[in-house]
XYZ file of C-alpha atoms in Angstrom:
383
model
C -24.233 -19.906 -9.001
C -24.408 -18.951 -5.240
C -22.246 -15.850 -4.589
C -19.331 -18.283 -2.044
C -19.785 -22.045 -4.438
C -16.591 -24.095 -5.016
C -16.478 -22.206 -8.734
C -16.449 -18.668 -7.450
C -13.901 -19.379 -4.589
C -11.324 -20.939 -6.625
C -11.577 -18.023 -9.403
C -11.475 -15.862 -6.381
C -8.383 -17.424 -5.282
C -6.610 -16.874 -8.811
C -7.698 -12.977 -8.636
C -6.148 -12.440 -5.025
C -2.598 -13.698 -6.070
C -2.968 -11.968 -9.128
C -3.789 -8.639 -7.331
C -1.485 -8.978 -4.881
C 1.132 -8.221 -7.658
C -0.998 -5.878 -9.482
C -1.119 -3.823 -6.501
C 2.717 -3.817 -5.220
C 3.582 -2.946 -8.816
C 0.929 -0.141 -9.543
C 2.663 0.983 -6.191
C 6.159 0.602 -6.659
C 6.846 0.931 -10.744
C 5.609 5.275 -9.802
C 8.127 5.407 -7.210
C 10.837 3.871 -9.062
C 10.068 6.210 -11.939
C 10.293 8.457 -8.949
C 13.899 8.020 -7.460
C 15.030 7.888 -11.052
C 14.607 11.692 -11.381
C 12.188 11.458 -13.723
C 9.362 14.290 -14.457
C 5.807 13.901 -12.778
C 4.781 14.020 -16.546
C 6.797 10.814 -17.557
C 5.377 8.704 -14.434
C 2.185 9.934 -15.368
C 2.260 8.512 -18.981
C 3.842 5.356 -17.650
C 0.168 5.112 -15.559
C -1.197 6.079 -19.040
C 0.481 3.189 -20.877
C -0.639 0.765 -18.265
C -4.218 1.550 -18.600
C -3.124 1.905 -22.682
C -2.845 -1.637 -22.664
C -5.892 -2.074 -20.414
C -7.672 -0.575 -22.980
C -6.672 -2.719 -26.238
C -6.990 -5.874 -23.969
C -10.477 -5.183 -23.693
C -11.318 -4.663 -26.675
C -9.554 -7.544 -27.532
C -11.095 -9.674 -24.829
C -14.444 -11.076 -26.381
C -12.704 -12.301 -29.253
C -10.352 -14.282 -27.180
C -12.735 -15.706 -24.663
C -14.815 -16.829 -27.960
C -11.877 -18.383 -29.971
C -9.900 -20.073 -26.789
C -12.249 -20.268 -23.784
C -12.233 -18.616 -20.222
C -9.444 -21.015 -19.186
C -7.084 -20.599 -21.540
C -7.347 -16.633 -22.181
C -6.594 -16.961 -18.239
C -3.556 -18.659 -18.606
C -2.262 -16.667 -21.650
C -3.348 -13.012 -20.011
C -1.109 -14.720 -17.037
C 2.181 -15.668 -19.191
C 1.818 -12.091 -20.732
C 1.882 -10.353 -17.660
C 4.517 -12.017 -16.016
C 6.977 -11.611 -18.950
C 5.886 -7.711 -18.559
C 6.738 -8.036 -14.899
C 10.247 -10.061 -15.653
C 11.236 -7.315 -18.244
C 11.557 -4.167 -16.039
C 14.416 -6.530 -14.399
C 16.057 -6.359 -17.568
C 15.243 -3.565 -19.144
C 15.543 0.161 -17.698
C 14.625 3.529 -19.123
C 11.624 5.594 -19.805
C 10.216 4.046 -23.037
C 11.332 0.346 -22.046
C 9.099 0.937 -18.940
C 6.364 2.531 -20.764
C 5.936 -0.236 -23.179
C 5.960 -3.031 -20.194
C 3.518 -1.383 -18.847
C 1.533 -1.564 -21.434
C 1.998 -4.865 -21.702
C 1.197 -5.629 -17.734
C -2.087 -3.658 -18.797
C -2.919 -5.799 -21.692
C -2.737 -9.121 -19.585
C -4.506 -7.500 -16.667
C -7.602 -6.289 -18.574
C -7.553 -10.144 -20.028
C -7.949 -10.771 -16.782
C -10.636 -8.954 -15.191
C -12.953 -9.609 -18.296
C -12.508 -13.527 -17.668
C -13.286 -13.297 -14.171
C -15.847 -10.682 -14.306
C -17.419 -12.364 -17.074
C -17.685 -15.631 -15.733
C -19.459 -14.292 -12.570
C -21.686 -12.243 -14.708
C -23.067 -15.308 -16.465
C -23.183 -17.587 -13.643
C -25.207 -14.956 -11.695
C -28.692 -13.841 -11.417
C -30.826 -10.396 -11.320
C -31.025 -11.332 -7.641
C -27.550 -12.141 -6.374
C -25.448 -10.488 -9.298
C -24.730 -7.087 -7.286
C -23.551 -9.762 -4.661
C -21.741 -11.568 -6.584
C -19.828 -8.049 -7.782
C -19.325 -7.347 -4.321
C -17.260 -10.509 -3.707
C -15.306 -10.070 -6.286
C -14.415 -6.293 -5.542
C -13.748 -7.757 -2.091
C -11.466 -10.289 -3.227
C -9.858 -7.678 -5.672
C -9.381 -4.863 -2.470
C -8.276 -7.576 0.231
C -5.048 -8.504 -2.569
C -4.660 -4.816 -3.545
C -4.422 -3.959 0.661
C -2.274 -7.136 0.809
C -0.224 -5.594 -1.698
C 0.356 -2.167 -0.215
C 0.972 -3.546 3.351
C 3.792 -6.474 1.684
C 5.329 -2.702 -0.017
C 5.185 -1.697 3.172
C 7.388 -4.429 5.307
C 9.639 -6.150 2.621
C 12.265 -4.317 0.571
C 11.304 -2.307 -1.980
C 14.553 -2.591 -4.298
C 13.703 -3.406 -7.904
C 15.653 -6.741 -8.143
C 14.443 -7.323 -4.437
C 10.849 -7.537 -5.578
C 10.591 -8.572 -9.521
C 11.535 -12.171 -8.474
C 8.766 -13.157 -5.490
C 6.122 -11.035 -7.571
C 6.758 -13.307 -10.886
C 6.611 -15.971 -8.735
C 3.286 -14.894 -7.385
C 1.488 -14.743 -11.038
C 2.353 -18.158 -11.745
C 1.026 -19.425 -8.738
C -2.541 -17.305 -9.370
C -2.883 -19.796 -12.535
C -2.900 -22.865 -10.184
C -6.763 -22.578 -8.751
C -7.796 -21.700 -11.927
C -6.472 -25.184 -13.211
C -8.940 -27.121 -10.983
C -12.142 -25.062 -12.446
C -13.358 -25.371 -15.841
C -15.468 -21.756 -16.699
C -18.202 -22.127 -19.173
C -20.133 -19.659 -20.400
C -22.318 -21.234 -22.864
C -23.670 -18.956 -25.523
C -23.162 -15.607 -23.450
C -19.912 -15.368 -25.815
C -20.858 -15.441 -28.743
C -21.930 -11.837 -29.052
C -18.922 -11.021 -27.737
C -17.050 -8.554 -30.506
C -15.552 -5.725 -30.689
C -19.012 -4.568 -33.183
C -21.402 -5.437 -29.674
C -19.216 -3.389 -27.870
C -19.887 -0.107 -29.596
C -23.842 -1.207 -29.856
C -23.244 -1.319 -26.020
C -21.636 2.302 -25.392
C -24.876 3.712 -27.665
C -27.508 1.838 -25.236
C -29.592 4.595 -23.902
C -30.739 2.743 -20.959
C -27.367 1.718 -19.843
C -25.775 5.237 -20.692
C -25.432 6.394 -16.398
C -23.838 2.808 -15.666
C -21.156 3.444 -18.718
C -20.539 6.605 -17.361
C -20.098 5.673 -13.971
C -17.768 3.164 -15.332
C -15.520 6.118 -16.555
C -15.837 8.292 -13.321
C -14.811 5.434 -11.772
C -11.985 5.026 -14.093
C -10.867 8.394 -13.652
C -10.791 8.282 -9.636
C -9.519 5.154 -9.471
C -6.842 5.499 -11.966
C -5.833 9.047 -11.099
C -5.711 7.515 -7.144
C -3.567 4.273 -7.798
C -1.173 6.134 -9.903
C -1.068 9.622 -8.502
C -1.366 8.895 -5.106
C 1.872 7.232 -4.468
C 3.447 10.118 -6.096
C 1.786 12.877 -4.043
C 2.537 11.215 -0.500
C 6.293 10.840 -1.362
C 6.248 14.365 -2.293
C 4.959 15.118 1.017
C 8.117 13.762 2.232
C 6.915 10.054 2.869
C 9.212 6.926 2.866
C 8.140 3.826 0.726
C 6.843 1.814 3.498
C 4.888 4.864 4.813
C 3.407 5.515 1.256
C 2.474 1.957 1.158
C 0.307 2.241 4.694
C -1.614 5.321 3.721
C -2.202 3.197 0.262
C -3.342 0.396 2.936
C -5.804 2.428 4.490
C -7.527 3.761 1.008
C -8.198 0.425 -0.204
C -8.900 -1.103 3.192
C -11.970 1.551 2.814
C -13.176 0.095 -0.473
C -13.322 -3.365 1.054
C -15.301 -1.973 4.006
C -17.917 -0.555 1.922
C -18.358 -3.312 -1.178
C -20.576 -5.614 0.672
C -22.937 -3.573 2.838
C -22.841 -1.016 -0.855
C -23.666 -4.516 -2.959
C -26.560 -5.259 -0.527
C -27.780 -2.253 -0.941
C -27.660 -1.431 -4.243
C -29.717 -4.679 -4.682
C -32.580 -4.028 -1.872
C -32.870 -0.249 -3.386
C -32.010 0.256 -6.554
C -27.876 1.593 -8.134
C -29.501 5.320 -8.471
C -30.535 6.416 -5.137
C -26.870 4.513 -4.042
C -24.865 5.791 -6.745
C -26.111 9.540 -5.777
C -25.026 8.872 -2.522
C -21.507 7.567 -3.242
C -20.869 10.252 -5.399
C -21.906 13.153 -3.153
C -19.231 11.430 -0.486
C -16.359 11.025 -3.184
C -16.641 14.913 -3.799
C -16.788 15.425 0.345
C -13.361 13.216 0.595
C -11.371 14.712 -2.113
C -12.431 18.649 -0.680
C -11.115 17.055 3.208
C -8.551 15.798 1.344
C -7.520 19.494 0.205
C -6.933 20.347 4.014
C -4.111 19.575 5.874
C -5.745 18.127 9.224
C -7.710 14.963 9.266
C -5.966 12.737 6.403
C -6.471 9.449 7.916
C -10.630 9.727 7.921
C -10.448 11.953 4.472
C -9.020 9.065 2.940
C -11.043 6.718 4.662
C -13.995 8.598 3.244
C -12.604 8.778 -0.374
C -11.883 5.008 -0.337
C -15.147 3.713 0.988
C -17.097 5.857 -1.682
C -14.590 6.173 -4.743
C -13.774 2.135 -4.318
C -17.381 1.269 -4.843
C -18.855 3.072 -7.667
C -17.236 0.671 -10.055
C -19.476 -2.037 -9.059
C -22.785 -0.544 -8.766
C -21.881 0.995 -12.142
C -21.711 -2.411 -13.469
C -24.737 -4.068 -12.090
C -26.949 -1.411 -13.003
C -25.931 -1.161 -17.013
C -25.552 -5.451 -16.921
C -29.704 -5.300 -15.694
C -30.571 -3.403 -18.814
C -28.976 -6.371 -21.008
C -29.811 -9.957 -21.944
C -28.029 -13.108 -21.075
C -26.281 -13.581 -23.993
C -25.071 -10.263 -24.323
C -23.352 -9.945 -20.665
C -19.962 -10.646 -21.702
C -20.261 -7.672 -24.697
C -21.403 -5.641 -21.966
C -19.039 -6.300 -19.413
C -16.166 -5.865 -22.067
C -18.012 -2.395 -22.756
C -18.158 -1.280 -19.072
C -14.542 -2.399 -18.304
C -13.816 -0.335 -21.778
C -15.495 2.785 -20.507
C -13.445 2.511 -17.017
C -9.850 1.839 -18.732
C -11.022 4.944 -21.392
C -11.309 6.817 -17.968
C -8.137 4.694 -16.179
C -6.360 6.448 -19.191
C -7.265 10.129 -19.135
C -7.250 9.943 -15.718
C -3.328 10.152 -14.487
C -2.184 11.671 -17.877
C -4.305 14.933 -17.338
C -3.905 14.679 -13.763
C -0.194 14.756 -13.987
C -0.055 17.458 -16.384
C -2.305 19.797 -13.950
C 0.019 18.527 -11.033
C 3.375 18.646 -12.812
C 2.321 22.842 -14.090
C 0.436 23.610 -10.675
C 0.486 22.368 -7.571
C 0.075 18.198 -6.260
C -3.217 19.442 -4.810
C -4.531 19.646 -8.488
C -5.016 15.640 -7.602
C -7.954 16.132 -5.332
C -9.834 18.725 -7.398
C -9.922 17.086 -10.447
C -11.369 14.063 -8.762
C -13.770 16.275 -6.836
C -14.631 18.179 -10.383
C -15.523 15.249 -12.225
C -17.080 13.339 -9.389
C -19.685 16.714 -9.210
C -20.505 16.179 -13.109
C -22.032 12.577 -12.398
C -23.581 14.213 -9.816
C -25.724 16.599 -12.010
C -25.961 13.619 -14.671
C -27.350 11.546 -11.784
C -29.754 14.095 -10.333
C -31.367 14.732 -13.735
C -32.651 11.235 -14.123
C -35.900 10.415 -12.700
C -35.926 7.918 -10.324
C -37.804 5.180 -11.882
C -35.110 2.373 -12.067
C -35.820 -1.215 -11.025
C -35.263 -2.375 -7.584
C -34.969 -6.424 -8.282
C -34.687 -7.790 -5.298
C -38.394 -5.709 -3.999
C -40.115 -8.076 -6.282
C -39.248 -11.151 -4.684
């Protein structure tokens, strides 16, 4: 499959709207929690239970996309996340919240597996890191789309449950017009091939990139929010400097993907890394936010990817969609510790706590990095 054909455009479409709502809730739902007096603690584990549910839909994943198909575990990871979405109309209060959250988190992981999956299998060695790069893209461009729509429409809770619901329905439409079809790459696809995954020596750096990245990312979409309103930020302001972290990612996934495939993930991932820890110390001053962030989007929004490519090279065919459920496991595992220790250190210490514990953990792949020998393929030099 060539990394722009009819297939991968359409899924691509269904991601965007999907993320569009995925971002101006992962936004929005903190800073609700927020105005409702709650504790940093309590929006913290309401991150948690999101990336809870992202958890048990991965594991869950493979079994699904076996039993029903790509298409179909698309269209029920959509109905589930839109009654999640409905409910916090409905429902209010601290433990209501928590549990449709982990319900948005559930369909969402159902989500990413089909779409990642399907581009894992219908890519190559050669263009797969490509491939990943559209995708994150595609996945950045809705998340920024999100963030800047938090930033110009009202943010009242009845305001934007409505036109969000609205907009998961409408992701299922492109996906109607495609028929995904993995052939046998499912059929390994169990919870049992996940762990056989994890214990893969040769894939063990690109699982724990996976849950660096998990930690960064998850501790940034869910923290974030919280630490620019307490520096006194409005909504719509919160959602611009959200804007211009993602925005970063996007920058960086394409000329990262290309490179990652001319020379190898290690030498890039080494890189990346080094910058994440550079952002989040800049980040720790009070001058020069705008290009700190910059800096900590461009490098934290692209390990994920690279990550991925490199453990999905060490794999057969057949066994991509085990892996991929296996890497997006090892992300939400990190997604999950992420905010809830975060919070706890921010909550007991100071909102600065945010940017150390990103830089802290971002420093041990560092060392786990720098102690492998550089000997790992480079598959586009052979051509």
């Amino acid at each position: 499959m060539s990394t722009w054909s009819r297939p991968v455009v359409l899924l691509l479409c269904g991601l965007m709207l999907m993320t569009v709502s995925i971002a101006v809730l992962n936004t929005l739902v903190p800073l609700w929690l927020t105005h409702d007096q709650l504790p940093t603690w309590q929006v913290g584990m309401a991150s948690s239970a999101y990336y809870t549910g992202n958890l048990l839909g991965t594991l869950l994943a493979g079994w699904l996309i076996n039993r029903y198909g790509f298409n179909r575990c698309f269209y029920l990871a959509s109905v589930l996340f839109a009654l999640a979405t409905m409910g916090m109309a409905l429902l209010d209060g601290f433990y209501n919240w928590t549990s449709l959250r982990f319900m948005a988190g559930l369909g969402c992981a159902l989500i990413w597996v089909v779409v990642e999956s399907a581009l894992l299998c219908s890519g190559t060695v050669r263009n797969r890191g490509q491939l990943l790069a559209a995708y994150m893209i595609v996945y950045y461009l809705g998340t920024v789309a999100g963030q800047l729509l938090v930033s110009r429409v009202s943010t009242e809770l009845l305001h934007v449950i409505p036109w969000v619901t609205a907009l998961i329905v409408c992701a299922v439409l492109p996906v109607v017009f495609l028929r995904v079809n993995a052939g046998a790459a499912t059929e390994e696809a169990s919870t049992g091939r996940i762990w056989t995954m994890l214990r893969r020596r040769s894939s063990r750096l690109g699982i724990n990139g996976c849950v660096i990245s998990g930690i960064v990312l998850g501790s940034l979409y869910g923290l974030m929010p919280l630490y620019l309103s307490h520096q006194g930020m409005s909504d719509a302001t919160v959602g611009y400097w959200m804007a211009l972290l993602v925005s970063a990612g996007i920058v960086g996934q394409w000329p990262v993907g290309r490179l990652a495939d001319r020379f190898g993930r290690l030498m890039v991932l080494r890189v990346q890394v080094f910058v994440v820890i550079l952002g989040a110390i800049a980040m720790l001053g009070d001058t020069a936010m705008a290009p700190a962030l910059f800096v900590l989007g461009l490098a934290g929004f692209t390990l994920y990817p690279v990550a991925m490519s490199w453990a999905c090279e060490t794999v057969a065919h057949h066994e991509l969609v085990a892996m991929n459920q296996a890497l997006l496991f090892s992300y939400t595992v990190g997604s999950l510790v992420g905010p809830g220790m975060t919070s706890m250190l921010m909550q007991n210490y100071s909102d600065r706590l945010l940017f150390v514990m990103i830089a802290v953990v971002a420093l041990v792949y560092l060392v786990m990095l720098l102690r492998k020998a550089d000997q790992h393929a480079t598959p586009v030099a052979h051509a």
